[in-house]
């Protein structure tokens, strides 16, 4: 059995998130006079800082080799989960907050308090808090029990 509690405590997405923030800032900086962008938009050295995934429950699935895992994900204002995927589906619900769910293979999806969402098996995504409060998401996964719950990029 995989120790999901250990996997949930660390996202490992800080490096990927920092690279994404650096790429975004360099693109935006190219459109503004030198020094102007940096003075008004400091680069966050760790855009995933403070993001937590709390394991709520974990149960064997009726399908052999799979399990159901439920977490409470909290993303502070101006932070993000970091690009990641799961070895199965994610069915979620925004308890509180505003999220821009970004995908590698499709347009982003704006989610608000009360919105449900679904992420297919293996799809790389990033949940960016674009609201004014700490976002709270209830996420339920049906995943391959032999693989880590979260793979970061």
mmCIF file of C-alpha atoms in Angstrom:
data_model
loop_
_atom_site.group_PDB
_atom_site.id
_atom_site.type_symbol
_atom_site.label_atom_id
_atom_site.label_comp_id
_atom_site.label_asym_id
_atom_site.label_seq_id
_atom_site.Cartn_x
_atom_site.Cartn_y
_atom_site.Cartn_z
ATOM 1 C CA UNK A 1 0.000 0.000 0.000
ATOM 2 C CA UNK A 2 1.342 3.435 -0.927
ATOM 3 C CA UNK A 3 1.619 5.961 1.904
ATOM 4 C CA UNK A 4 -0.686 8.615 0.417
ATOM 5 C CA UNK A 5 -0.317 10.842 3.497
ATOM 6 C CA UNK A 6 3.359 11.338 2.688
ATOM 7 C CA UNK A 7 2.588 11.934 -0.983
ATOM 8 C CA UNK A 8 -0.095 14.491 -0.148
ATOM 9 C CA UNK A 9 2.084 16.551 2.189
ATOM 10 C CA UNK A 10 4.518 17.585 -0.516
ATOM 11 C CA UNK A 11 3.454 18.673 -3.960
ATOM 12 C CA UNK A 12 6.916 18.755 -5.497
ATOM 13 C CA UNK A 13 5.510 21.289 -7.931
ATOM 14 C CA UNK A 14 7.539 24.245 -6.678
ATOM 15 C CA UNK A 15 10.200 23.920 -9.357
ATOM 16 C CA UNK A 16 7.662 23.473 -12.154
ATOM 17 C CA UNK A 17 5.586 26.324 -10.806
ATOM 18 C CA UNK A 18 8.620 28.590 -10.514
ATOM 19 C CA UNK A 19 9.600 27.769 -14.097
ATOM 20 C CA UNK A 20 6.071 28.581 -15.264
ATOM 21 C CA UNK A 21 6.092 31.879 -13.353
ATOM 22 C CA UNK A 22 9.485 32.755 -14.812
ATOM 23 C CA UNK A 23 8.273 31.991 -18.341
ATOM 24 C CA UNK A 24 5.144 34.069 -17.793
ATOM 25 C CA UNK A 25 7.105 36.996 -16.366
ATOM 26 C CA UNK A 26 9.649 36.973 -19.192
ATOM 27 C CA UNK A 27 6.857 36.962 -21.799
ATOM 28 C CA UNK A 28 5.070 39.851 -20.107
ATOM 29 C CA UNK A 29 8.321 41.709 -19.491
ATOM 30 C CA UNK A 30 9.121 41.658 -23.199
ATOM 31 C CA UNK A 31 5.994 43.724 -23.840
ATOM 32 C CA UNK A 32 6.891 46.441 -21.271
ATOM 33 C CA UNK A 33 9.861 48.817 -20.933
ATOM 34 C CA UNK A 34 12.916 47.375 -19.174
ATOM 35 C CA UNK A 35 12.532 47.445 -15.408
ATOM 36 C CA UNK A 36 8.876 48.508 -15.498
ATOM 37 C CA UNK A 37 7.440 44.978 -15.286
ATOM 38 C CA UNK A 38 9.784 43.837 -12.504
ATOM 39 C CA UNK A 39 8.981 46.903 -10.436
ATOM 40 C CA UNK A 40 5.228 46.261 -10.584
ATOM 41 C CA UNK A 41 5.081 42.452 -10.855
ATOM 42 C CA UNK A 42 7.645 40.726 -8.647
ATOM 43 C CA UNK A 43 8.183 37.059 -9.559
ATOM 44 C CA UNK A 44 6.930 34.718 -6.857
ATOM 45 C CA UNK A 45 9.877 32.449 -6.015
ATOM 46 C CA UNK A 46 7.472 29.673 -4.941
ATOM 47 C CA UNK A 47 3.988 29.950 -6.502
ATOM 48 C CA UNK A 48 2.936 26.703 -4.778
ATOM 49 C CA UNK A 49 3.883 27.794 -1.238
ATOM 50 C CA UNK A 50 1.103 27.179 1.252
ATOM 51 C CA UNK A 51 -0.875 24.807 -0.991
ATOM 52 C CA UNK A 52 -2.130 21.848 1.050
ATOM 53 C CA UNK A 53 -3.773 18.526 0.242
ATOM 54 C CA UNK A 54 -5.395 16.937 3.267
ATOM 55 C CA UNK A 55 -6.295 13.270 2.975
ATOM 56 C CA UNK A 56 -9.914 12.834 4.077
ATOM 57 C CA UNK A 57 -10.473 9.187 3.191
ATOM 58 C CA UNK A 58 -9.064 6.307 1.188
ATOM 59 C CA UNK A 59 -10.876 3.073 0.257
ATOM 60 C CA UNK A 60 -10.398 0.127 -2.091
ATOM 61 C CA UNK A 61 -12.384 0.473 -5.300
ATOM 62 C CA UNK A 62 -14.679 -2.305 -6.538
ATOM 63 C CA UNK A 63 -12.284 -2.562 -9.506
ATOM 64 C CA UNK A 64 -9.212 -4.589 -8.553
ATOM 65 C CA UNK A 65 -5.998 -2.527 -8.495
ATOM 66 C CA UNK A 66 -7.792 0.803 -8.057
ATOM 67 C CA UNK A 67 -8.684 2.887 -5.025
ATOM 68 C CA UNK A 68 -10.849 5.879 -4.178
ATOM 69 C CA UNK A 69 -9.082 8.779 -2.473
ATOM 70 C CA UNK A 70 -10.681 11.999 -1.276
ATOM 71 C CA UNK A 71 -8.781 15.164 -0.374
ATOM 72 C CA UNK A 72 -9.408 18.738 0.665
ATOM 73 C CA UNK A 73 -7.146 21.002 -1.402
ATOM 74 C CA UNK A 74 -6.502 24.538 -0.185
ATOM 75 C CA UNK A 75 -4.779 27.112 -2.384
ATOM 76 C CA UNK A 76 -3.940 30.524 -0.871
ATOM 77 C CA UNK A 77 -4.626 33.756 -2.792
ATOM 78 C CA UNK A 78 -2.282 34.291 -5.754
ATOM 79 C CA UNK A 79 -0.932 30.712 -5.494
ATOM 80 C CA UNK A 80 -1.345 27.592 -7.644
ATOM 81 C CA UNK A 81 -1.179 23.830 -7.372
ATOM 82 C CA UNK A 82 1.615 23.514 -9.943
ATOM 83 C CA UNK A 83 1.385 21.447 -13.144
ATOM 84 C CA UNK A 84 0.544 17.859 -12.261
ATOM 85 C CA UNK A 85 -1.489 14.795 -13.231
ATOM 86 C CA UNK A 86 -3.139 11.821 -11.521
ATOM 87 C CA UNK A 87 -3.125 8.097 -12.456
ATOM 88 C CA UNK A 88 -6.905 8.059 -12.769
ATOM 89 C CA UNK A 89 -9.850 10.435 -12.778
ATOM 90 C CA UNK A 90 -10.467 13.431 -10.528
ATOM 91 C CA UNK A 91 -14.009 14.523 -9.707
ATOM 92 C CA UNK A 92 -14.055 17.804 -7.838
ATOM 93 C CA UNK A 93 -16.129 20.577 -6.337
ATOM 94 C CA UNK A 94 -15.159 24.166 -5.517
ATOM 95 C CA UNK A 95 -16.244 24.678 -1.897
ATOM 96 C CA UNK A 96 -14.971 28.259 -1.793
ATOM 97 C CA UNK A 97 -13.050 30.573 -4.088
ATOM 98 C CA UNK A 98 -12.259 31.220 -7.729
ATOM 99 C CA UNK A 99 -9.926 28.998 -9.738
ATOM 100 C CA UNK A 100 -8.542 29.106 -13.237
ATOM 101 C CA UNK A 101 -7.980 25.440 -14.111
ATOM 102 C CA UNK A 102 -5.258 25.401 -16.758
ATOM 103 C CA UNK A 103 -4.619 22.407 -19.021
ATOM 104 C CA UNK A 104 -1.802 21.480 -21.408
ATOM 105 C CA UNK A 105 -4.226 20.135 -24.018
ATOM 106 C CA UNK A 106 -7.317 22.401 -23.903
ATOM 107 C CA UNK A 107 -8.458 25.940 -23.040
ATOM 108 C CA UNK A 108 -8.513 26.942 -19.351
ATOM 109 C CA UNK A 109 -11.698 26.550 -17.320
ATOM 110 C CA UNK A 110 -12.879 29.260 -14.873
ATOM 111 C CA UNK A 111 -14.424 27.711 -11.754
ATOM 112 C CA UNK A 112 -16.243 29.514 -8.936
ATOM 113 C CA UNK A 113 -17.751 28.563 -5.578
ATOM 114 C CA UNK A 114 -20.283 25.771 -6.142
ATOM 115 C CA UNK A 115 -18.874 24.598 -9.484
ATOM 116 C CA UNK A 116 -18.116 20.907 -10.091
ATOM 117 C CA UNK A 117 -15.250 19.775 -12.318
ATOM 118 C CA UNK A 118 -13.886 16.602 -13.889
ATOM 119 C CA UNK A 119 -10.312 15.861 -14.939
ATOM 120 C CA UNK A 120 -9.660 12.737 -17.047
ATOM 121 C CA UNK A 121 -6.941 10.185 -16.353
ATOM 122 C CA UNK A 122 -3.416 11.535 -16.903
ATOM 123 C CA UNK A 123 -4.402 15.055 -18.008
ATOM 124 C CA UNK A 124 -1.796 17.624 -16.950
ATOM 125 C CA UNK A 125 -3.430 20.548 -15.165
ATOM 126 C CA UNK A 126 -2.764 23.463 -12.798
ATOM 127 C CA UNK A 127 -5.285 25.056 -10.425
ATOM 128 C CA UNK A 128 -4.511 28.783 -10.097
ATOM 129 C CA UNK A 129 -6.301 30.776 -7.370
ATOM 130 C CA UNK A 130 -7.564 33.922 -9.130
ATOM 131 C CA UNK A 131 -9.917 34.999 -6.336
ATOM 132 C CA UNK A 132 -9.716 37.001 -3.130
ATOM 133 C CA UNK A 133 -9.843 34.162 -0.561
ATOM 134 C CA UNK A 134 -8.077 30.853 0.018
ATOM 135 C CA UNK A 135 -9.656 28.413 -2.423
ATOM 136 C CA UNK A 136 -11.017 25.164 -0.999
ATOM 137 C CA UNK A 137 -11.634 22.237 -3.352
ATOM 138 C CA UNK A 138 -12.992 18.802 -2.549
ATOM 139 C CA UNK A 139 -11.290 16.336 -4.895
ATOM 140 C CA UNK A 140 -12.162 12.665 -5.204
ATOM 141 C CA UNK A 141 -9.902 10.409 -7.253
ATOM 142 C CA UNK A 142 -10.293 6.876 -8.573
ATOM 143 C CA UNK A 143 -6.691 5.943 -9.209
ATOM 144 C CA UNK A 144 -4.271 3.111 -9.878
ATOM 145 C CA UNK A 145 -3.234 2.040 -6.372
ATOM 146 C CA UNK A 146 0.297 1.170 -7.513
ATOM 147 C CA UNK A 147 1.139 4.715 -8.629
ATOM 148 C CA UNK A 148 1.673 7.996 -6.773
ATOM 149 C CA UNK A 149 -1.482 10.095 -6.437
ATOM 150 C CA UNK A 150 0.268 13.168 -7.835
ATOM 151 C CA UNK A 151 2.947 13.386 -10.519
ATOM 152 C CA UNK A 152 4.429 16.879 -10.925
ATOM 153 C CA UNK A 153 5.922 18.429 -14.046
#
